[in-house]
Structure formats: structure tokens, C-alpha cells
Amino acid sequence: MDEPSPWKKLSEKVVYQNRWIKVREDQVVTPSGSDGIYSVIESNDSVVVIAMNDNNEIYIIKNFRYPHNAWMWILPGGGGDQQHALEASKRELEEETGIVAKQWHKLGTISVCDGLMTEKQTVYLARKLAYKQKHKDADEPIADSKFVSLEALDRMIATGEFVDGQAISALYLLKLRLAKAV
Amino acid sequence: MDEPSPWKKLSEKVVYQNRWIKVREDQVVTPSGSDGIYSVIESNDSVVVIAMNDNNEIYIIKNFRYPHNAWMWILPGGGGDQQHALEASKRELEEETGIVAKQWHKLGTISVCDGLMTEKQTVYLARKLAYKQKHKDADEPIADSKFVSLEALDRMIATGEFVDGQAISALYLLKLRLAKAV
């Protein structure tokens, strides 16, 4: 059994909220016994999709990441609660890339930034791909997209060309799965 | 050259701020041309430290993650801007674990949650470890800590016992480094 929480919550209030996130500020007694606050970002859970074709290449997209004011290579994905992660994965993949997949393998669930946020991302591997019409969401423009081998993707990560942490942690699960054959 | 931003920022305001984060709400014109908002969490950059002993085992700690109300296995780390990432890494490692290291290798910088947050984490590999007095920060209690082999850690990740995304993405960089020898 784990020890109980070393934090004591005295009260909580929502200090900001929009469609995607809620920011909660809790009045707490810290583990050392002093009064303080702990603020938590309550964000929706998310999904990350590794779409791998029959040549074992992975589909990556270059998306504009507003918080960084930059185009960044990422994997398809987006919002989706834990219960409906598979449906969300199918929807996000098709909307963002036009790809539909016959096989879906759940690779695991990872906490994104657990010192600050509640968000967990569920990772799916999509295989046996087919291609439909591309990109329906005009508010998520994609500057570039391509299939790359895992080796090429590793080079992009090693050189800092691909820096998206949610994708990189997802790819870790992929490699664990590949090591024992999908 | 990358295309320019498909978002147009009309104005911004800080809607919440504490010692650790600032929440900014921007009025924007979205890529599809409609009016909207985009909220950004401006959090401090962070560091993640992979402390590896001469047996190639990695030090993991079980820390209480308040947003998840749970004890979770993580790697040592914490706040630290990009410029002083090495100093922050040394400080966090010693404060949280009592470990000091003679060799430090920068493995890379990763965006933590780039659709929502500005935070980037810099990852260091610490080698040639020595042990001093343990754990000075009473507000970051550690329930357990241990050295584990990378194989054992992979099993913890595969089974969902170790789910911290910031650590898992850091370990990805470690494996890339190990593949060409540190």
C-alpha cells in the first residue's frame, strides 16, 4: 500500500476556465506543514496515434504549435477521454491525415506533465492503413506530412528536428512493443 | 523557410498567475478566419536528470504528484531555465536524491506539451556518481527510490507501473545516445 497524500487540501477554486482547460487553485498544507497553494491544470485527456504503413514507416505531420509560435513535427492526435480513446484516435487520424486503419493496438497510457496537469495520453498503433480524403480541419493546418522510417525519425529526434515530447514518449512505447513483435 | 503563423493574435491578457505558471488568454483569428481564443500556459522550463551508475542502472524516485493525487515513479528533475539547465540539474539531483555526479552529458531538449504549454525540458545524463546526504526538500517527500536497470525500467513502463511522460521521453534520448555509445 502506498502512503497517504502528504498534502492536505483545505479548499479549491476554479481561477480560469475555457473550452479546453480548467485552472484550479487549491489552498493546501504542504508536506512540510506550511500553508500554501497548489495550482492544477485540468486538461482533457488526449490520444496520440502512431500510424505505421506496411513498410514500417510512421506518418508525421508538421503542425503549427501556437504556444511555441512555431511549426513543429508531431504525431497525429488530440483530445479524447480515456473511455473513448480508440474512437478519438480514429477520428483524429482521419481528420488530420485522411488515413484510416484496419488494425488498432493500444500501446499504453502516459501522464503528460504530472506535476502540473491531470492530462493522460493514450497511445495507439494503427496498422493496415488506407487513404481517404485529407485534412478536414481548417483550424489545424498542416504544412507538411510524410512517412518516415523509425531510423529517420530517430535521427530527427537526435538532432532536435523532432522535439514533441508527447510523440517521443509514445514512440518509446512503440519500440517496447516492436521489441517483442507487434 | 517555414510558412508564417496561420494564427493572428489580436490581443493578450494574463488571466491567472502564480509563482510557477502564468495563464495567458489571447484573442485570435484562427487559421480558418474566425474569431476565437487561444490560451497558453507559460510555465518555467524544466530539467530531467538520468542518473546512471557504473552498473548502468538508473535512479528513480517515487514522488507524490498532486495533480494525480498519487505516488508516481519519476526521474529527478524540476524547474530550471534553458540557460542554467546544467546548474538546475545538479541542484535538483542533489536535493532530491543526495547524488552528485562527475560527468554530465546533455542529451537534448524536448517540448513537454506544445499544444498548450511553453515548457521545454532539457535532459541530462549524469554519470560517475557519488552519494551525499539525502533529500533536503521537505515539500517534495519521496516514498521510495532505487537504482534499476534499463531493462527493469522498460518492464515498468510496458506494464504501466512507470507512466511519467517527461521521464519516458527523456529515456528515449538516453537510448539514442547509448546506441552510439556515451
mmCIF file of C-alpha atoms in Angstrom:
data_model
loop_
_atom_site.group_PDB
_atom_site.id
_atom_site.type_symbol
_atom_site.label_atom_id
_atom_site.label_comp_id
_atom_site.label_asym_id
_atom_site.label_seq_id
_atom_site.Cartn_x
_atom_site.Cartn_y
_atom_site.Cartn_z
ATOM 1 C CA MET A 1 0.000 0.000 0.000
ATOM 2 C CA ASP A 2 1.190 3.470 -0.834
ATOM 3 C CA GLU A 3 1.450 6.067 1.873
ATOM 4 C CA PRO A 4 -1.385 8.613 2.055
ATOM 5 C CA SER A 5 -1.066 12.007 0.426
ATOM 6 C CA PRO A 6 1.486 14.236 2.147
ATOM 7 C CA TRP A 7 -0.554 17.258 1.026
ATOM 8 C CA LYS A 8 -3.709 18.401 2.772
ATOM 9 C CA LYS A 9 -6.257 20.235 0.655
ATOM 10 C CA LEU A 10 -8.146 22.937 2.567
ATOM 11 C CA SER A 11 -10.235 24.347 -0.271
ATOM 12 C CA GLU A 12 -10.259 24.722 -4.022
ATOM 13 C CA LYS A 13 -11.477 27.242 -6.536
ATOM 14 C CA VAL A 14 -11.537 27.462 -10.313
ATOM 15 C CA VAL A 15 -9.497 30.526 -11.276
ATOM 16 C CA TYR A 16 -9.801 30.167 -15.062
ATOM 17 C CA GLN A 17 -11.755 28.013 -17.431
ATOM 18 C CA ASN A 18 -12.276 27.725 -21.162
ATOM 19 C CA ARG A 19 -13.469 25.010 -23.503
ATOM 20 C CA TRP A 20 -10.256 23.019 -23.212
ATOM 21 C CA ILE A 21 -8.773 23.602 -19.760
ATOM 22 C CA LYS A 22 -9.728 24.445 -16.232
ATOM 23 C CA VAL A 23 -7.196 26.009 -13.878
ATOM 24 C CA ARG A 24 -7.816 25.126 -10.240
ATOM 25 C CA GLU A 25 -6.080 26.761 -7.310
ATOM 26 C CA ASP A 26 -6.115 24.724 -4.124
ATOM 27 C CA GLN A 27 -5.335 26.067 -0.688
ATOM 28 C CA VAL A 28 -3.136 23.411 0.873
ATOM 29 C CA VAL A 29 -0.985 22.481 3.800
ATOM 30 C CA THR A 30 2.298 21.398 2.222
ATOM 31 C CA PRO A 31 4.139 18.236 3.247
ATOM 32 C CA SER A 32 6.406 20.318 5.487
ATOM 33 C CA GLY A 33 3.378 21.744 7.292
ATOM 34 C CA SER A 34 3.166 25.274 5.937
ATOM 35 C CA ASP A 35 0.206 26.930 4.261
ATOM 36 C CA GLY A 36 0.419 27.298 0.519
ATOM 37 C CA ILE A 37 -1.288 26.872 -2.820
ATOM 38 C CA TYR A 38 -1.109 24.194 -5.488
ATOM 39 C CA SER A 39 -2.489 25.019 -8.887
ATOM 40 C CA VAL A 40 -3.556 22.260 -11.211
ATOM 41 C CA ILE A 41 -4.331 22.404 -14.927
ATOM 42 C CA GLU A 42 -7.303 20.148 -15.528
ATOM 43 C CA SER A 43 -6.978 19.422 -19.208
ATOM 44 C CA ASN A 44 -8.833 16.862 -21.243
ATOM 45 C CA ASP A 45 -7.126 13.548 -21.766
ATOM 46 C CA SER A 46 -5.629 13.037 -25.185
ATOM 47 C CA VAL A 47 -4.625 10.457 -27.732
ATOM 48 C CA VAL A 48 -1.504 10.011 -29.813
ATOM 49 C CA VAL A 49 -1.587 7.850 -32.929
ATOM 50 C CA ILE A 50 1.370 6.091 -34.488
ATOM 51 C CA ALA A 51 0.223 5.262 -37.998
ATOM 52 C CA MET A 52 2.651 2.730 -39.436
ATOM 53 C CA ASN A 53 2.453 1.505 -43.005
ATOM 54 C CA ASP A 54 3.412 -1.902 -44.344
ATOM 55 C CA ASN A 55 6.988 -0.690 -44.848
ATOM 56 C CA ASN A 56 7.146 0.088 -41.121
ATOM 57 C CA GLU A 57 7.227 3.808 -41.808
ATOM 58 C CA ILE A 58 5.490 6.256 -39.480
ATOM 59 C CA TYR A 59 3.319 9.168 -40.537
ATOM 60 C CA ILE A 60 4.405 12.532 -39.112
ATOM 61 C CA ILE A 61 2.822 15.930 -39.628
ATOM 62 C CA LYS A 62 4.117 19.460 -39.338
ATOM 63 C CA ASN A 63 1.582 21.424 -37.340
ATOM 64 C CA PHE A 64 1.667 24.967 -36.051
ATOM 65 C CA ARG A 65 2.083 24.938 -32.271
ATOM 66 C CA TYR A 66 0.680 28.213 -31.112
ATOM 67 C CA PRO A 67 2.313 28.252 -27.634
ATOM 68 C CA HIS A 68 5.754 27.963 -29.263
ATOM 69 C CA ASN A 69 4.844 30.157 -32.253
ATOM 70 C CA ALA A 70 6.456 27.576 -34.486
ATOM 71 C CA TRP A 71 5.758 24.816 -36.960
ATOM 72 C CA MET A 72 6.671 21.539 -35.310
ATOM 73 C CA TRP A 73 6.724 17.909 -36.361
ATOM 74 C CA ILE A 74 4.291 15.871 -34.299
ATOM 75 C CA LEU A 75 2.255 12.693 -34.488
ATOM 76 C CA PRO A 76 -1.478 12.820 -35.205
ATOM 77 C CA GLY A 77 -3.638 13.091 -32.118
ATOM 78 C CA GLY A 78 -5.686 15.365 -29.970
ATOM 79 C CA GLY A 79 -8.429 15.447 -27.384
ATOM 80 C CA GLY A 80 -10.170 12.323 -26.186
ATOM 81 C CA ASP A 81 -11.138 10.913 -22.835
ATOM 82 C CA GLN A 82 -9.813 7.568 -21.600
ATOM 83 C CA GLN A 83 -13.074 5.738 -22.218
ATOM 84 C CA HIS A 84 -13.337 6.729 -25.843
ATOM 85 C CA ALA A 85 -9.657 6.845 -26.690
ATOM 86 C CA LEU A 86 -9.937 4.450 -29.615
ATOM 87 C CA GLU A 87 -12.782 6.370 -31.252
ATOM 88 C CA ALA A 88 -10.921 9.635 -30.695
ATOM 89 C CA SER A 89 -7.792 8.110 -32.225
ATOM 90 C CA LYS A 90 -9.673 7.002 -35.328
ATOM 91 C CA ARG A 91 -11.320 10.401 -35.678
ATOM 92 C CA GLU A 92 -8.125 12.403 -35.174
ATOM 93 C CA LEU A 93 -6.136 10.252 -37.566
ATOM 94 C CA GLU A 94 -8.697 10.509 -40.337
ATOM 95 C CA GLU A 95 -9.376 14.220 -39.838
ATOM 96 C CA GLU A 96 -5.733 15.206 -39.678
ATOM 97 C CA THR A 97 -4.271 12.860 -42.258
ATOM 98 C CA GLY A 98 -7.021 11.191 -44.272
ATOM 99 C CA ILE A 99 -5.719 7.833 -43.096
ATOM 100 C CA VAL A 100 -7.966 5.050 -41.912
ATOM 101 C CA ALA A 101 -6.569 1.895 -40.341
ATOM 102 C CA LYS A 102 -7.831 -1.657 -40.116
ATOM 103 C CA GLN A 103 -5.747 -2.652 -37.094
ATOM 104 C CA TRP A 104 -5.512 -0.763 -33.841
ATOM 105 C CA HIS A 105 -3.208 -1.753 -30.987
ATOM 106 C CA LYS A 106 -3.318 0.096 -27.687
ATOM 107 C CA LEU A 107 0.262 0.690 -26.563
ATOM 108 C CA GLY A 108 -0.413 2.274 -23.178
ATOM 109 C CA THR A 109 -1.334 5.397 -21.254
ATOM 110 C CA ILE A 110 1.175 8.029 -20.146
ATOM 111 C CA SER A 111 0.847 11.106 -17.941
ATOM 112 C CA VAL A 112 1.873 14.177 -19.921
ATOM 113 C CA CYS A 113 3.096 16.584 -17.237
ATOM 114 C CA ASP A 114 2.026 15.107 -13.931
ATOM 115 C CA GLY A 115 3.463 17.768 -11.638
ATOM 116 C CA LEU A 116 1.101 20.341 -13.115
ATOM 117 C CA MET A 117 -1.586 18.732 -15.273
ATOM 118 C CA THR A 118 -4.128 15.957 -14.964
ATOM 119 C CA GLU A 119 -3.831 15.005 -18.654
ATOM 120 C CA LYS A 120 -3.128 11.424 -19.629
ATOM 121 C CA GLN A 121 -2.464 10.439 -23.199
ATOM 122 C CA THR A 122 -3.411 7.077 -24.584
ATOM 123 C CA VAL A 123 -1.178 5.811 -27.363
ATOM 124 C CA TYR A 124 -2.402 3.702 -30.259
ATOM 125 C CA LEU A 125 -0.519 1.987 -33.024
ATOM 126 C CA ALA A 126 -2.541 1.994 -36.250
ATOM 127 C CA ARG A 127 -1.658 -0.547 -38.945
ATOM 128 C CA LYS A 128 -3.076 -1.765 -42.263
ATOM 129 C CA LEU A 129 -3.595 1.755 -43.492
ATOM 130 C CA ALA A 130 -5.775 3.064 -46.284
ATOM 131 C CA TYR A 131 -6.020 6.604 -47.576
ATOM 132 C CA LYS A 132 -9.075 8.776 -47.872
ATOM 133 C CA GLN A 133 -9.545 12.462 -48.478
ATOM 134 C CA LYS A 134 -7.107 14.534 -46.495
ATOM 135 C CA HIS A 135 -7.418 17.087 -43.799
ATOM 136 C CA LYS A 136 -10.833 18.418 -42.909
ATOM 137 C CA ASP A 137 -9.987 20.733 -40.015
ATOM 138 C CA ALA A 138 -9.190 24.191 -41.363
ATOM 139 C CA ASP A 139 -8.141 25.292 -37.872
ATOM 140 C CA GLU A 140 -5.320 22.757 -37.727
ATOM 141 C CA PRO A 141 -3.370 23.500 -40.887
ATOM 142 C CA ILE A 142 -0.604 21.081 -41.739
ATOM 143 C CA ALA A 143 2.402 22.478 -43.567
ATOM 144 C CA ASP A 144 3.948 19.144 -44.408
ATOM 145 C CA SER A 145 3.440 15.458 -43.790
ATOM 146 C CA LYS A 146 5.287 12.291 -44.683
ATOM 147 C CA PHE A 147 6.035 8.715 -43.859
ATOM 148 C CA VAL A 148 9.476 8.223 -42.323
ATOM 149 C CA SER A 149 11.294 5.144 -41.129
ATOM 150 C CA LEU A 150 11.841 4.800 -37.401
ATOM 151 C CA GLU A 151 15.564 5.196 -38.065
ATOM 152 C CA ALA A 152 14.982 8.501 -39.880
ATOM 153 C CA LEU A 153 12.674 9.638 -37.096
ATOM 154 C CA ASP A 154 15.353 8.754 -34.543
ATOM 155 C CA ARG A 155 17.796 10.951 -36.440
ATOM 156 C CA MET A 156 15.280 13.805 -36.392
ATOM 157 C CA ILE A 157 14.902 13.346 -32.628
ATOM 158 C CA ALA A 158 18.642 13.081 -32.020
ATOM 159 C CA THR A 159 19.312 16.268 -33.966
ATOM 160 C CA GLY A 160 16.494 18.243 -32.365
ATOM 161 C CA GLU A 161 14.406 18.478 -35.530
ATOM 162 C CA PHE A 162 11.601 16.500 -33.856
ATOM 163 C CA VAL A 163 11.114 17.633 -30.251
ATOM 164 C CA ASP A 164 7.493 16.892 -29.392
ATOM 165 C CA GLY A 165 7.555 15.142 -26.017
ATOM 166 C CA GLN A 166 4.144 13.568 -26.293
ATOM 167 C CA ALA A 167 5.158 11.916 -29.555
ATOM 168 C CA ILE A 168 8.576 10.866 -28.277
ATOM 169 C CA SER A 169 7.108 9.165 -25.204
ATOM 170 C CA ALA A 170 4.578 7.451 -27.494
ATOM 171 C CA LEU A 171 7.400 6.188 -29.699
ATOM 172 C CA TYR A 172 9.067 4.721 -26.606
ATOM 173 C CA LEU A 173 6.013 2.510 -26.141
ATOM 174 C CA LEU A 174 6.163 1.604 -29.827
ATOM 175 C CA LYS A 175 9.760 0.442 -29.514
ATOM 176 C CA LEU A 176 8.918 -1.658 -26.470
ATOM 177 C CA ARG A 177 6.120 -3.251 -28.458
ATOM 178 C CA LEU A 178 8.255 -3.817 -31.548
ATOM 179 C CA ALA A 179 10.937 -5.456 -29.412
ATOM 180 C CA LYS A 180 8.531 -8.266 -28.690
ATOM 181 C CA ALA A 181 6.854 -8.121 -32.140
ATOM 182 C CA VAL A 182 3.522 -6.394 -32.691
ATOM 183 C CA MET B 1 11.663 28.524 -44.835
ATOM 184 C CA ASP B 2 8.615 27.698 -42.805
ATOM 185 C CA GLU B 3 5.326 29.315 -43.636
ATOM 186 C CA PRO B 4 4.255 32.198 -41.382
ATOM 187 C CA SER B 5 1.901 31.626 -38.472
ATOM 188 C CA PRO B 6 -1.614 30.732 -39.596
ATOM 189 C CA TRP B 7 -2.933 32.341 -36.385
ATOM 190 C CA LYS B 8 -3.300 36.079 -35.940
ATOM 191 C CA LYS B 9 -3.042 37.404 -32.409
ATOM 192 C CA LEU B 10 -5.280 40.424 -31.762
ATOM 193 C CA SER B 11 -4.560 40.915 -28.048
ATOM 194 C CA GLU B 12 -3.455 39.041 -24.966
ATOM 195 C CA LYS B 13 -4.154 39.164 -21.282
ATOM 196 C CA VAL B 14 -2.885 37.265 -18.248
ATOM 197 C CA VAL B 15 -5.891 35.551 -16.682
ATOM 198 C CA TYR B 16 -4.041 33.767 -13.856
ATOM 199 C CA GLN B 17 -0.577 33.833 -12.435
ATOM 200 C CA ASN B 18 1.285 32.284 -9.521
ATOM 201 C CA ARG B 19 4.904 31.611 -8.705
ATOM 202 C CA TRP B 20 5.175 28.752 -11.170
ATOM 203 C CA ILE B 21 2.816 29.404 -14.051
ATOM 204 C CA LYS B 22 1.148 32.182 -15.965
ATOM 205 C CA VAL B 23 -2.048 31.541 -17.901
ATOM 206 C CA ARG B 24 -2.421 33.809 -20.911
ATOM 207 C CA GLU B 25 -5.585 34.156 -22.974
ATOM 208 C CA ASP B 26 -5.064 35.527 -26.456
ATOM 209 C CA GLN B 27 -7.797 36.862 -28.681
ATOM 210 C CA VAL B 28 -7.015 35.406 -32.087
ATOM 211 C CA VAL B 29 -8.185 34.988 -35.615
ATOM 212 C CA THR B 30 -7.982 31.255 -36.200
ATOM 213 C CA PRO B 31 -6.449 29.731 -39.339
ATOM 214 C CA SER B 32 -9.925 29.322 -40.820
ATOM 215 C CA GLY B 33 -10.586 33.035 -40.327
ATOM 216 C CA SER B 34 -12.958 33.082 -37.378
ATOM 217 C CA ASP B 35 -12.543 34.956 -34.108
ATOM 218 C CA GLY B 36 -11.547 32.883 -31.136
ATOM 219 C CA ILE B 37 -9.268 32.493 -28.143
ATOM 220 C CA TYR B 38 -6.091 30.519 -27.578
ATOM 221 C CA SER B 39 -4.945 30.025 -24.015
ATOM 222 C CA VAL B 40 -1.342 29.265 -23.281
ATOM 223 C CA ILE B 41 0.237 28.007 -20.068
ATOM 224 C CA GLU B 42 3.520 29.820 -19.668
ATOM 225 C CA SER B 43 5.401 27.522 -17.335
ATOM 226 C CA ASN B 44 9.049 27.606 -16.429
ATOM 227 C CA ASP B 45 11.339 25.392 -18.410
ATOM 228 C CA SER B 46 12.461 22.252 -16.629
ATOM 229 C CA VAL B 47 15.207 19.677 -16.395
ATOM 230 C CA VAL B 48 15.117 15.895 -16.201
ATOM 231 C CA VAL B 49 18.141 14.001 -14.907
ATOM 232 C CA ILE B 50 19.020 10.433 -15.758
ATOM 233 C CA ALA B 51 21.499 9.430 -13.057
ATOM 234 C CA MET B 52 23.209 6.243 -14.199
ATOM 235 C CA ASN B 53 25.663 4.356 -12.027
ATOM 236 C CA ASP B 54 28.647 2.308 -13.142
ATOM 237 C CA ASN B 55 26.410 -0.754 -13.465
ATOM 238 C CA ASN B 56 24.282 1.188 -15.991
ATOM 239 C CA GLU B 57 21.391 1.345 -13.541
ATOM 240 C CA ILE B 58 19.147 4.396 -13.399
ATOM 241 C CA TYR B 59 17.955 6.133 -10.250
ATOM 242 C CA ILE B 60 14.175 6.501 -9.994
ATOM 243 C CA ILE B 61 12.158 8.113 -7.232
ATOM 244 C CA LYS B 62 8.567 7.748 -6.087
ATOM 245 C CA ASN B 63 7.176 11.231 -5.666
ATOM 246 C CA PHE B 64 3.666 12.385 -4.818
ATOM 247 C CA ARG B 65 2.111 14.004 -7.886
ATOM 248 C CA TYR B 66 -0.521 16.309 -6.538
ATOM 249 C CA PRO B 67 -2.491 16.766 -9.791
ATOM 250 C CA HIS B 68 -2.989 12.991 -9.996
ATOM 251 C CA ASN B 69 -3.355 12.554 -6.230
ATOM 252 C CA ALA B 70 -0.993 9.610 -6.465
ATOM 253 C CA TRP B 71 2.547 8.466 -5.736
ATOM 254 C CA MET B 72 4.287 8.016 -9.057
ATOM 255 C CA TRP B 73 7.714 6.859 -10.170
ATOM 256 C CA ILE B 74 9.599 9.643 -11.902
ATOM 257 C CA LEU B 75 13.141 10.744 -12.643
ATOM 258 C CA PRO B 76 14.781 13.521 -10.620
ATOM 259 C CA GLY B 77 14.240 16.988 -12.037
ATOM 260 C CA GLY B 78 12.313 20.195 -11.712
ATOM 261 C CA GLY B 79 12.378 23.843 -12.627
ATOM 262 C CA GLY B 80 15.235 25.445 -14.485
ATOM 263 C CA ASP B 81 15.550 27.757 -17.437
ATOM 264 C CA GLN B 82 17.377 26.752 -20.607
ATOM 265 C CA GLN B 83 20.420 28.876 -19.873
ATOM 266 C CA HIS B 84 21.049 27.365 -16.478
ATOM 267 C CA ALA B 85 19.815 23.867 -17.170
ATOM 268 C CA LEU B 86 23.037 22.188 -16.077
ATOM 269 C CA GLU B 87 23.166 24.019 -12.751
ATOM 270 C CA ALA B 88 19.488 23.281 -12.173
ATOM 271 C CA SER B 89 20.105 19.619 -12.971
ATOM 272 C CA LYS B 90 22.948 19.382 -10.462
ATOM 273 C CA ARG B 91 20.881 21.132 -7.808
ATOM 274 C CA GLU B 92 17.743 19.048 -8.362
ATOM 275 C CA LEU B 93 19.662 15.794 -8.402
ATOM 276 C CA GLU B 94 21.499 16.528 -5.174
ATOM 277 C CA GLU B 95 18.472 17.950 -3.371
ATOM 278 C CA GLU B 96 16.151 15.145 -4.346
ATOM 279 C CA THR B 97 18.499 12.199 -4.148
ATOM 280 C CA GLY B 98 21.741 13.169 -2.426
ATOM 281 C CA ILE B 99 23.607 12.163 -5.570
ATOM 282 C CA VAL B 100 26.390 14.217 -7.085
ATOM 283 C CA ALA B 101 27.876 13.355 -10.458
ATOM 284 C CA LYS B 102 31.272 13.965 -12.018
ATOM 285 C CA GLN B 103 30.153 13.642 -15.631
ATOM 286 C CA TRP B 104 27.239 15.434 -17.233
ATOM 287 C CA HIS B 105 26.094 14.842 -20.804
ATOM 288 C CA LYS B 106 23.336 16.941 -22.322
ATOM 289 C CA LEU B 107 21.004 14.631 -24.220
ATOM 290 C CA GLY B 108 18.662 17.199 -25.712
ATOM 291 C CA THR B 109 15.681 19.480 -25.228
ATOM 292 C CA ILE B 110 12.079 18.387 -25.646
ATOM 293 C CA SER B 111 8.802 20.292 -25.613
ATOM 294 C CA VAL B 112 6.570 18.902 -22.878
ATOM 295 C CA CYS B 113 3.055 19.654 -24.132
ATOM 296 C CA ASP B 114 3.475 22.031 -27.028
ATOM 297 C CA GLY B 115 -0.184 22.443 -27.938
ATOM 298 C CA LEU B 116 -0.858 24.068 -24.573
ATOM 299 C CA MET B 117 2.361 24.938 -22.754
ATOM 300 C CA THR B 118 5.576 26.790 -23.490
ATOM 301 C CA GLU B 119 7.649 24.464 -21.271
ATOM 302 C CA LYS B 120 10.732 22.806 -22.669
ATOM 303 C CA GLN B 121 12.650 20.222 -20.691
ATOM 304 C CA THR B 122 16.363 19.759 -21.024
ATOM 305 C CA VAL B 123 17.585 16.239 -20.393
ATOM 306 C CA TYR B 124 20.916 15.413 -18.813
ATOM 307 C CA LEU B 125 22.658 12.124 -18.299
ATOM 308 C CA ALA B 126 24.677 12.128 -15.060
ATOM 309 C CA ARG B 127 27.484 9.583 -14.667
ATOM 310 C CA LYS B 128 30.308 8.844 -12.214
ATOM 311 C CA LEU B 129 28.002 9.196 -9.244
ATOM 312 C CA ALA B 130 28.832 9.781 -5.596
ATOM 313 C CA TYR B 131 26.460 9.901 -2.663
ATOM 314 C CA LYS B 132 25.953 12.640 -0.143
ATOM 315 C CA GLN B 133 23.274 13.300 2.418
ATOM 316 C CA LYS B 134 19.826 12.641 1.064
ATOM 317 C CA HIS B 135 16.771 14.710 0.433
ATOM 318 C CA LYS B 136 16.670 18.226 1.742
ATOM 319 C CA ASP B 137 13.332 19.419 0.406
ATOM 320 C CA ALA B 138 10.614 18.597 2.937
ATOM 321 C CA ASP B 139 7.965 19.714 0.443
ATOM 322 C CA GLU B 140 8.929 17.023 -2.037
ATOM 323 C CA PRO B 141 8.719 13.860 0.025
ATOM 324 C CA ILE B 142 9.974 10.713 -1.645
ATOM 325 C CA ALA B 143 8.311 7.464 -0.647
ATOM 326 C CA ASP B 144 10.815 5.190 -2.316
ATOM 327 C CA SER B 145 13.863 5.346 -4.529
ATOM 328 C CA LYS B 146 16.120 2.825 -6.180
ATOM 329 C CA PHE B 147 18.518 2.046 -8.969
ATOM 330 C CA VAL B 148 17.003 -0.098 -11.689
ATOM 331 C CA SER B 149 18.415 -1.492 -14.900
ATOM 332 C CA LEU B 150 17.074 -0.061 -18.136
ATOM 333 C CA GLU B 151 15.529 -3.473 -18.827
ATOM 334 C CA ALA B 152 13.682 -3.391 -15.490
ATOM 335 C CA LEU B 153 12.570 0.170 -16.158
ATOM 336 C CA ASP B 154 11.294 -0.898 -19.591
ATOM 337 C CA ARG B 155 9.206 -3.576 -17.899
ATOM 338 C CA MET B 156 7.786 -0.965 -15.504
ATOM 339 C CA ILE B 157 6.919 1.234 -18.490
ATOM 340 C CA ALA B 158 5.432 -1.646 -20.506
ATOM 341 C CA THR B 159 3.216 -2.712 -17.593
ATOM 342 C CA GLY B 160 2.078 0.807 -16.733
ATOM 343 C CA GLU B 161 3.893 0.948 -13.397
ATOM 344 C CA PHE B 162 6.028 3.848 -14.665
ATOM 345 C CA VAL B 163 3.906 6.316 -16.634
ATOM 346 C CA ASP B 164 5.634 9.688 -16.323
ATOM 347 C CA GLY B 165 5.794 11.099 -19.854
ATOM 348 C CA GLN B 166 8.580 13.584 -19.170
ATOM 349 C CA ALA B 167 10.795 10.760 -17.924
ATOM 350 C CA ILE B 168 9.850 8.394 -20.741
ATOM 351 C CA SER B 169 10.693 10.955 -23.421
ATOM 352 C CA ALA B 170 13.985 11.606 -21.610
ATOM 353 C CA LEU B 171 14.765 7.889 -21.646
ATOM 354 C CA TYR B 172 14.169 7.872 -25.401
ATOM 355 C CA LEU B 173 17.047 10.320 -25.763
ATOM 356 C CA LEU B 174 19.144 8.137 -23.478
ATOM 357 C CA LYS B 175 18.578 5.087 -25.663
ATOM 358 C CA LEU B 176 19.530 7.048 -28.780
ATOM 359 C CA ARG B 177 22.725 8.099 -27.021
ATOM 360 C CA LEU B 178 23.525 4.610 -25.761
ATOM 361 C CA ALA B 179 23.016 3.199 -29.263
ATOM 362 C CA LYS B 180 26.079 5.134 -30.393
ATOM 363 C CA ALA B 181 27.911 4.763 -27.025
ATOM 364 C CA VAL B 182 28.014 7.568 -24.474
#
